[in-house]
CSV table of C-alpha atoms in Angstrom, one decimal:
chain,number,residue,atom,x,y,z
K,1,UNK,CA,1.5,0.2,90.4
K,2,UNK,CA,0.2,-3.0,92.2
K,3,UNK,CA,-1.1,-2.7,95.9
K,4,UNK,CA,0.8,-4.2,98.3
K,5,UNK,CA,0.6,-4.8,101.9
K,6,UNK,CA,3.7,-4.6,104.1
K,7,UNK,CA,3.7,-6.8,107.4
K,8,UNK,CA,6.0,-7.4,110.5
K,9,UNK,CA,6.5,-10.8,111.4
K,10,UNK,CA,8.2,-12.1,114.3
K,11,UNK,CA,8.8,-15.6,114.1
K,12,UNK,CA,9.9,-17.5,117.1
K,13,UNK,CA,11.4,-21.1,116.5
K,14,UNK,CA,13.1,-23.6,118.0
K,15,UNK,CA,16.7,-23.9,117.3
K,16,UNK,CA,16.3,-20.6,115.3
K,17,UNK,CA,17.2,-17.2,115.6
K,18,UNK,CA,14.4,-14.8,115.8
K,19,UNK,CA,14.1,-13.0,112.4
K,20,UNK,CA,12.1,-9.5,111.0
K,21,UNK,CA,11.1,-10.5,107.9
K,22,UNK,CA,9.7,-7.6,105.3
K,23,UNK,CA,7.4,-9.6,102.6
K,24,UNK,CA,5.2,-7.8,99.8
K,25,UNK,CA,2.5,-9.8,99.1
K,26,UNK,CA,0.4,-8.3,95.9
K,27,UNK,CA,-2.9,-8.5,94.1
K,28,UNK,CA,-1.4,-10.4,91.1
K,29,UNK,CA,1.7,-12.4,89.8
K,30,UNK,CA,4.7,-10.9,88.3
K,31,UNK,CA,4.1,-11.4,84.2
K,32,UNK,CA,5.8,-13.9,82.6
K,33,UNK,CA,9.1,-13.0,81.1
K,34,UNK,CA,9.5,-13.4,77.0
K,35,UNK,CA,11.5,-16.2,76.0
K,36,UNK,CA,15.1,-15.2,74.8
K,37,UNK,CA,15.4,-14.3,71.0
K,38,UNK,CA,11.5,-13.4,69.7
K,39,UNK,CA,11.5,-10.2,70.4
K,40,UNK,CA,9.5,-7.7,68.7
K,41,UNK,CA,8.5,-10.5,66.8
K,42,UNK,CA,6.5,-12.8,69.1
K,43,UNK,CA,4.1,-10.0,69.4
K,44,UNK,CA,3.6,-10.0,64.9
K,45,UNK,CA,6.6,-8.2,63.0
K,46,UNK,CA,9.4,-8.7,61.0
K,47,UNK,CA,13.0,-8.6,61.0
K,48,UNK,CA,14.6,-5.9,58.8
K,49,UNK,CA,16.2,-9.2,57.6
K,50,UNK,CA,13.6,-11.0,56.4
K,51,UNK,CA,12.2,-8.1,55.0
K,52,UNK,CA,15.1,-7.5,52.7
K,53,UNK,CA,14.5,-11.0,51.8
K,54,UNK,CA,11.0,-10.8,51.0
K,55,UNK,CA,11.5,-7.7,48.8
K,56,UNK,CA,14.3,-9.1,47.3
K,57,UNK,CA,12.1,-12.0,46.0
K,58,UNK,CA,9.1,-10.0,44.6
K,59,UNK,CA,11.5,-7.7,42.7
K,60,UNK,CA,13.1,-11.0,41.2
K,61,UNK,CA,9.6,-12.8,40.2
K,62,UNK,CA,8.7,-8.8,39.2
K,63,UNK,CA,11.8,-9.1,36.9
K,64,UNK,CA,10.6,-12.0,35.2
K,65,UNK,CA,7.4,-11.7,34.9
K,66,UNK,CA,8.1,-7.9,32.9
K,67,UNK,CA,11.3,-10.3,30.8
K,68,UNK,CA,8.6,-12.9,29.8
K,69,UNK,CA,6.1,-9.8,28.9
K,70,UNK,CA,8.6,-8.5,26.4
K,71,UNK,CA,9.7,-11.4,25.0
K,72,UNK,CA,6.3,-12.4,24.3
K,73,UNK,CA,5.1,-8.7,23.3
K,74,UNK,CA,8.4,-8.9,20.5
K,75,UNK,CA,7.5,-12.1,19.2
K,76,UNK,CA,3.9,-11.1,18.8
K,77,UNK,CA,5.2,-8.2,17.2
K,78,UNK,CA,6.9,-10.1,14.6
K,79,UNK,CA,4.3,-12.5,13.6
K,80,UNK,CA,2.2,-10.2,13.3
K,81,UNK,CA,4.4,-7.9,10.7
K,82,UNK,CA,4.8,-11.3,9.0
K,83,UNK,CA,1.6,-12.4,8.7
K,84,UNK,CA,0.6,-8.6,7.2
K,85,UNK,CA,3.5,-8.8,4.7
K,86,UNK,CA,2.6,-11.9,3.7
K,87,UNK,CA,-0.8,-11.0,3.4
K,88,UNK,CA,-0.2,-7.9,1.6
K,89,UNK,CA,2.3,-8.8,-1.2
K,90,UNK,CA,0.4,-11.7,-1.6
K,91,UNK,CA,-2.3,-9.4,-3.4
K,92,UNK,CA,-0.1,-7.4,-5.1
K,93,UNK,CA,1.4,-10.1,-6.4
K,94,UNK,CA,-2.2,-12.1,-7.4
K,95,UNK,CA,-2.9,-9.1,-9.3
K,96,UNK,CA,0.0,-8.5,-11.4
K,97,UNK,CA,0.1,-12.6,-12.5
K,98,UNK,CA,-3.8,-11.8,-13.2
K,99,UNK,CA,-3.1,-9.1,-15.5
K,100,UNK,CA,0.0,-11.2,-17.2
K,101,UNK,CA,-2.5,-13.6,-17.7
K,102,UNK,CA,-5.3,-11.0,-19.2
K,103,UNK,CA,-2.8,-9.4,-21.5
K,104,UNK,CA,-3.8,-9.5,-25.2
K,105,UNK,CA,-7.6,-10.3,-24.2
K,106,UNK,CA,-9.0,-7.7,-27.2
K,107,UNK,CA,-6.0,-6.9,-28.7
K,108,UNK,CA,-5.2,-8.2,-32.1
K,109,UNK,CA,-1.6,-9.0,-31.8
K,110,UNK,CA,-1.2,-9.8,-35.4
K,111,UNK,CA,-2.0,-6.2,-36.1
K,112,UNK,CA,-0.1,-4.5,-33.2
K,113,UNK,CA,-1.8,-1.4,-33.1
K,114,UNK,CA,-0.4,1.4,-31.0
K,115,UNK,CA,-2.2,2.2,-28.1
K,116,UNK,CA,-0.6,5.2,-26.2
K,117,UNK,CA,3.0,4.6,-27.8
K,118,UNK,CA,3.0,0.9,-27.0
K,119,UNK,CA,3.0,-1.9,-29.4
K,120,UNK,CA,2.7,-5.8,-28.5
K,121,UNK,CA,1.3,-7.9,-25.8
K,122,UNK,CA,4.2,-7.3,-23.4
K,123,UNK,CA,7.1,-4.3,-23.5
K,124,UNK,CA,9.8,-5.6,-21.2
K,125,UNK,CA,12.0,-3.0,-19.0
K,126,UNK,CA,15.2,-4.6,-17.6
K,127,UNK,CA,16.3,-3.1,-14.7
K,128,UNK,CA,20.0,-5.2,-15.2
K,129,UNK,CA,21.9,-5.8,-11.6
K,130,UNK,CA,21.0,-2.7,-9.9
K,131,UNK,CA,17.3,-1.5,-10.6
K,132,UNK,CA,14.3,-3.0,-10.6
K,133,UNK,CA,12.5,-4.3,-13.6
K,134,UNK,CA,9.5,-2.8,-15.0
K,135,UNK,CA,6.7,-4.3,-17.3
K,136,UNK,CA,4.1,-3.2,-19.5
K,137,UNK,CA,0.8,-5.0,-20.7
K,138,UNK,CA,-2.0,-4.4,-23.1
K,139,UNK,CA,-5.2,-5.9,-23.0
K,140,UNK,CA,-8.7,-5.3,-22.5
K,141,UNK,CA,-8.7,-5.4,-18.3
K,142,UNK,CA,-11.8,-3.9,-17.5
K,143,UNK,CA,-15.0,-3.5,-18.9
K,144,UNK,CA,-16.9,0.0,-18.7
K,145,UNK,CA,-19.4,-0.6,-21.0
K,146,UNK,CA,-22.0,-2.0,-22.8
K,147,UNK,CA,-22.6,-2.4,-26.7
K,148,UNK,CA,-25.9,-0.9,-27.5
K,149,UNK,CA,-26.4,-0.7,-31.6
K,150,UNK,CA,-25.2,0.0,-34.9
K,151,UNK,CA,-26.1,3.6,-36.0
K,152,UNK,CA,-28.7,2.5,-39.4
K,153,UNK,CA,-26.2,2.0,-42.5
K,154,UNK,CA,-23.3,3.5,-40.5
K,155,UNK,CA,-20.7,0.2,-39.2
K,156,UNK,CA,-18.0,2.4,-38.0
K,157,UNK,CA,-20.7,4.5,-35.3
K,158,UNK,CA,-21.9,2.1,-32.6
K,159,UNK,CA,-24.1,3.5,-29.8
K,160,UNK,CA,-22.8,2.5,-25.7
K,161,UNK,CA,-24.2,2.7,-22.2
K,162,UNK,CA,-21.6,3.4,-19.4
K,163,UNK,CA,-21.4,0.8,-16.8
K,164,UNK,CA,-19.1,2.9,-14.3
K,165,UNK,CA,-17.0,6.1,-13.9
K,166,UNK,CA,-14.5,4.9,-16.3
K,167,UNK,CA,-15.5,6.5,-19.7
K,168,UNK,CA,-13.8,6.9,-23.4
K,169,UNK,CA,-11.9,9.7,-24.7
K,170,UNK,CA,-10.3,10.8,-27.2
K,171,UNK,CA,-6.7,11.0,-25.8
K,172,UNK,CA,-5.5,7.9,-23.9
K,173,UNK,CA,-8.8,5.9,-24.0
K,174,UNK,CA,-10.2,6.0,-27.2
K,175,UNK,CA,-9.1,1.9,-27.7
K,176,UNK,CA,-11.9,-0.3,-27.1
K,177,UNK,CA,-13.1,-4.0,-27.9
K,178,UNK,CA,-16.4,-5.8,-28.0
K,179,UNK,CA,-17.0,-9.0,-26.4
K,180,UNK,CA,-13.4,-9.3,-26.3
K,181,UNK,CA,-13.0,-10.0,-30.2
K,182,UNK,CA,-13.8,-7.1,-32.3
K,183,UNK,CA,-10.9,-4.2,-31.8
K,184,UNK,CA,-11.3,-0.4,-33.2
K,185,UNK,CA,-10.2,3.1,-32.0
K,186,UNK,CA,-12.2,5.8,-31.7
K,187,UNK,CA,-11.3,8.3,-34.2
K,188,UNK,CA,-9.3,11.0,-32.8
K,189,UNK,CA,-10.9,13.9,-34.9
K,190,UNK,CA,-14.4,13.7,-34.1
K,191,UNK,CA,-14.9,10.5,-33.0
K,192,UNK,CA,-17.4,11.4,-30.2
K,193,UNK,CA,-19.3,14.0,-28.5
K,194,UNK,CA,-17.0,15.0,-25.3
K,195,UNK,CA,-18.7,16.4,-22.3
K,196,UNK,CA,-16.4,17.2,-19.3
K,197,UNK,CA,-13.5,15.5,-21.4
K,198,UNK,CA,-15.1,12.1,-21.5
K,199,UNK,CA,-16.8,10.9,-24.6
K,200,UNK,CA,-20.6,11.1,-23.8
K,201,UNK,CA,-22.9,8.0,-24.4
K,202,UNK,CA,-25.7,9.5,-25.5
K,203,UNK,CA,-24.3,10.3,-28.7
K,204,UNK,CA,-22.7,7.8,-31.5
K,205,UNK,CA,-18.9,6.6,-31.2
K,206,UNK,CA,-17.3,6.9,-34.5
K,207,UNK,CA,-14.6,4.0,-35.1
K,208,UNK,CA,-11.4,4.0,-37.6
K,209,UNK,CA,-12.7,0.8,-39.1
K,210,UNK,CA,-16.3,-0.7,-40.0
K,211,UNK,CA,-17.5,-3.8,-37.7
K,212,UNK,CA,-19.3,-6.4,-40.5
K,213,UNK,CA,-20.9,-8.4,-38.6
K,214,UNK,CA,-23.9,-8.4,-36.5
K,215,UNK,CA,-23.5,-8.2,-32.2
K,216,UNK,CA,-26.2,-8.7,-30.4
K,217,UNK,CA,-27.2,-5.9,-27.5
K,218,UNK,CA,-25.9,-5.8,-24.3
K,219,UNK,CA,-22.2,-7.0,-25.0
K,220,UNK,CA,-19.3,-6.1,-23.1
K,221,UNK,CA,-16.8,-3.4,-24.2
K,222,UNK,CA,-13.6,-3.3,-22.8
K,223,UNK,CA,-11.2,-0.6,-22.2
K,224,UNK,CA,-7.6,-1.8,-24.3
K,225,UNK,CA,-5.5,-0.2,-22.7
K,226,UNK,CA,-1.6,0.0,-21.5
K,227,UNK,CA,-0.9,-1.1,-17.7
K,228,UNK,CA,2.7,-1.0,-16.4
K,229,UNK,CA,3.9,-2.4,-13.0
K,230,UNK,CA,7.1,-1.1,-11.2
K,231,UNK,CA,8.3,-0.6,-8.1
K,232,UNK,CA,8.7,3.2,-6.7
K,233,UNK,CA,10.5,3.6,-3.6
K,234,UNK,CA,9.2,0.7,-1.5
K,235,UNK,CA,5.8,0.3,-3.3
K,236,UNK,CA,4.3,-1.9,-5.6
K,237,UNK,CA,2.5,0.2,-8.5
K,238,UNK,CA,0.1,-0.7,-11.1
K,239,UNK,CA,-0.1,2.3,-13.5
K,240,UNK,CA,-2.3,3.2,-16.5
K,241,UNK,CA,-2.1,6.2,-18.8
K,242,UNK,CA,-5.0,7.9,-16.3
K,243,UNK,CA,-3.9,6.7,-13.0
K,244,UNK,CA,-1.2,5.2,-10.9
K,245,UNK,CA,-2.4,2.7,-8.2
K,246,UNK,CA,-0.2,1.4,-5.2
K,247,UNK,CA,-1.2,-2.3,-4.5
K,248,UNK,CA,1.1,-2.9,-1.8
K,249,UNK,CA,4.3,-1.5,0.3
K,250,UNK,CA,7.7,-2.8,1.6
K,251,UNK,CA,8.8,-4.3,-1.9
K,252,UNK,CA,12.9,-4.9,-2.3
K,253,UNK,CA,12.7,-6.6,-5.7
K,254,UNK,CA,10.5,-7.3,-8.9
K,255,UNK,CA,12.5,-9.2,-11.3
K,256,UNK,CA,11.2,-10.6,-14.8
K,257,UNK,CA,12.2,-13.7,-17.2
K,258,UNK,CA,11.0,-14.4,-19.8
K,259,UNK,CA,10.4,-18.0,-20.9
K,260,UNK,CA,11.0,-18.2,-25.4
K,261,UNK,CA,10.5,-20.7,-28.0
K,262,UNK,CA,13.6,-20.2,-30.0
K,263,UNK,CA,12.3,-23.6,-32.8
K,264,UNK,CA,8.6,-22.8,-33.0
K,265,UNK,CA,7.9,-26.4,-31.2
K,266,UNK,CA,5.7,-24.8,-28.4
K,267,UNK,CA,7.9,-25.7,-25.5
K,268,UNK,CA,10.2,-23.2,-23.8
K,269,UNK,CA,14.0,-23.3,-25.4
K,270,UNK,CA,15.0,-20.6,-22.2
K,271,UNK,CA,14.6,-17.5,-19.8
K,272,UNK,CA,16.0,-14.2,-21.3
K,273,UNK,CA,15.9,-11.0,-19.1
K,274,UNK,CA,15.4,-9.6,-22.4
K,275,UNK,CA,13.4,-11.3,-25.3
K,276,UNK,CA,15.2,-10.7,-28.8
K,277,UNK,CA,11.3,-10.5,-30.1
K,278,UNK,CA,8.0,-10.3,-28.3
K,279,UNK,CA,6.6,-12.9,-30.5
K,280,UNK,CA,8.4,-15.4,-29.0
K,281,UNK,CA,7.4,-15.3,-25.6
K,282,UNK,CA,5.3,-18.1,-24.1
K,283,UNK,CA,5.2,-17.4,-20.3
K,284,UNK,CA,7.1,-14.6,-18.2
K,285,UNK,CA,8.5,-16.2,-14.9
K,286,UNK,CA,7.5,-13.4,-12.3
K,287,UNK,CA,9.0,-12.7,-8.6
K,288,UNK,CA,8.1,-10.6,-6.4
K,289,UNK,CA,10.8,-9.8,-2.8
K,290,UNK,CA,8.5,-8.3,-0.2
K,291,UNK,CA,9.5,-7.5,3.3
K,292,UNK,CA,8.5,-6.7,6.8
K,293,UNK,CA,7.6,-3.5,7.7
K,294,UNK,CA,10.1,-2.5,11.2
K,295,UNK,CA,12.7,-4.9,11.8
K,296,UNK,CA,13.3,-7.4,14.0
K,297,UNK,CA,15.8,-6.8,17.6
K,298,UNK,CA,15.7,-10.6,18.5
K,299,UNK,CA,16.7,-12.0,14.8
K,300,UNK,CA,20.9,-12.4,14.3
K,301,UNK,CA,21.6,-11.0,10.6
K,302,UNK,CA,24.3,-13.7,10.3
K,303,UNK,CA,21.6,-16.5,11.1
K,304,UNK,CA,19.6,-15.5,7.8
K,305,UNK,CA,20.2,-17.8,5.1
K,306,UNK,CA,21.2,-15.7,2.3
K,307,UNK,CA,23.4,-13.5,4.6
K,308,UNK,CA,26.6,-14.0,2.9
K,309,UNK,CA,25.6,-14.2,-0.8
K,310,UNK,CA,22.4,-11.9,-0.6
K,311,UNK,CA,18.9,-12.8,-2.1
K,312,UNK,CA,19.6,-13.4,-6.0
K,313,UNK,CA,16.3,-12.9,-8.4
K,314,UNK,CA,17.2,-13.7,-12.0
K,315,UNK,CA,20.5,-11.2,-12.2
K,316,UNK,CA,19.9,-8.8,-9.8
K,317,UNK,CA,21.3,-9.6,-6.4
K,318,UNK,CA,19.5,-7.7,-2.9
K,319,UNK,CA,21.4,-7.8,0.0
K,320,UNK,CA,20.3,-9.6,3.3
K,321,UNK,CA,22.5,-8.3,6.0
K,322,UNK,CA,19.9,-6.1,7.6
K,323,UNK,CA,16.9,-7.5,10.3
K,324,UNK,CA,14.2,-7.5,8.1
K,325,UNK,CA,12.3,-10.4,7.4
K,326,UNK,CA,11.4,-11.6,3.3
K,327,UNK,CA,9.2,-13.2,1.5
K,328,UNK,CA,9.9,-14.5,-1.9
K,329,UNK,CA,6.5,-14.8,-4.6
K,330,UNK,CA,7.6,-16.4,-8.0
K,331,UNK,CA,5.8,-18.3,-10.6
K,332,UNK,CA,5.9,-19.0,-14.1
K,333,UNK,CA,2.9,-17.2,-15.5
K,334,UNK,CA,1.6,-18.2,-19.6
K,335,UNK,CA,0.6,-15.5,-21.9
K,336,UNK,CA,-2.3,-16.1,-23.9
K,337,UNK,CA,-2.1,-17.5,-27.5
């Protein structure tokens, strides 16, 4: 409380009456009242009001910070299944037009020796409207050895070194060709020394036919064999009679036509899903219907363009009604002559 002093004054004037005045006169002045309407603020808060506003705001440029963040997490999303399927069914599909192209490399198709129950370059498998098509190739695809010698006055027994893991047997490798030209079986009674079920190369291989003519050392032998590419489930396979190989996943379709010469003038008359005769094959028109792996939310299925009618790859028809994204591979691919 302030100190003040309390005096008596008797004031005499002229024309006046004689007052008692009672003054306080005190240490310091009175403070200075607020001006109306600041409040609590004029000394640093806030009104509840602005408050609300201010909250209201962040949670608003919160919102659409976390919208853009999705938007931009779901299209990365989907690029980034594209670019994979793209990437992925691309190499499956490189390698199956390879092996088209490599088919009859070693194998004498005027002959058309079996090798593990298939005959000819190419044994179609239409799959009609509703399955998928198959194919099967033969050819020398790989080489797992080397030509070595003749054994003395023997042209049927040839001595090898292994290049790889791959070796001969006498079951469903026993087909073999050197330097790509000179085919022969190994003879199924006999025709090698096995050790742990693989023909050993330390010992001669016995052939079904004499070689007559002189190789030099160091040439490639190839493996003839029979490779078949279908589609089971979702996945791409390449198999052979040892071993079945997935190349890629999230496959709808593998379709097959093949391109004849019906005159014999070298130029292609039509496409049959099914060739009346092997022989008269010149290319195989190949496609491949790969798609994404998840689907995705932001794509409208009736947007796609083949949502009514469906994706249609020679006569078989897949349906496009779903979110996924395709990709469509085809080419033309020419068999060897």
């Amino acid at each position: 409380m302030r100190n003040c002093k309390f005096k008596i004054v008797n004031l005499k004037l002229k024309n006046f009456k004689i007052c008692n005045l009672q003054s306080a006169i005190c240490n310091s002045p009175s403070p200075t009242p607020l001006p109306q309407g600041e409040g609590a603020r004029g000394r640093g808060g806030f009104t509840l009001v602005e408050l609300m506003i201010a909250i209201t705001i962040t949670v608003l440029a919160m919102a659409a910070v976390y919208t853009s963040f999705i938007v931009q997490q779901r299209s990365f999303t989907t690029q980034d299944q594209v670019a994979e399927t793209e990437v992925s069914s691309k190499i499956g599909f490189d390698m199956l037009v390879n092996d088209i192209r490599t088919a009859g490399f070693g194998y004498p198709a005027d002959e058309n020796p079996v090798v593990n129950t298939f005959t000819g370059v190419v044994t179609p498998g239409d799959g009609g409207v509703i399955n998928r098509d198959t194919i099967t190739l033969l050819g020398g695809f790989r080489q797992i050895a080397t030509f070595q010698n003749f054994v003395p006055n023997t042209p049927n027994q040839i001595m090898i070194n292994y290049t790889g893991s791959t070796e001969f047997d006498l079951i469903d490798r026993r087909n073999l060709s050197i330097d790509g030209i000179f085919f022969a079986a190994i003879n199924p009674i006999a025709g090698c020394t096995i050790v742990n079920n693989t023909c050993s190369d330390a010992q001669p291989l016995i052939l079904d036919r004499d070689i007559l003519v002189d190789i030099p050392n160091g040439r490639p032998v190839y493996l003839v064999e029979d490779v078949t590419y279908q589609i089971s489930g979702s996945d791409l396979q390449r198999v052979t009679s040892s071993d079945t190989d997935t190349l890629t996943n999230n496959i709808d379709d593998l379709q097959f036509a093949y391109g004849v010469d019906i005159n014999d003038d070298g130029s292609i008359d039509t496409y049959r899903n099914t060739p009346l005769s092997t022989d008269e094959v010149i290319n195989i028109r190949t496609s491949v219907l790969a798609r994404t792996a998840g689907e995705d939310q932001t794509l409208a299925p009736s947007t796609k363009p083949y949502f009514a009618a469906g994706i249609i790859l020679e006569n078989r028809t897949t349906a496009d009604t779903d979110r996924f994204r395709r990709r469509i591979w085809s080419m033309e691919v020419a068999l060897r002559n």
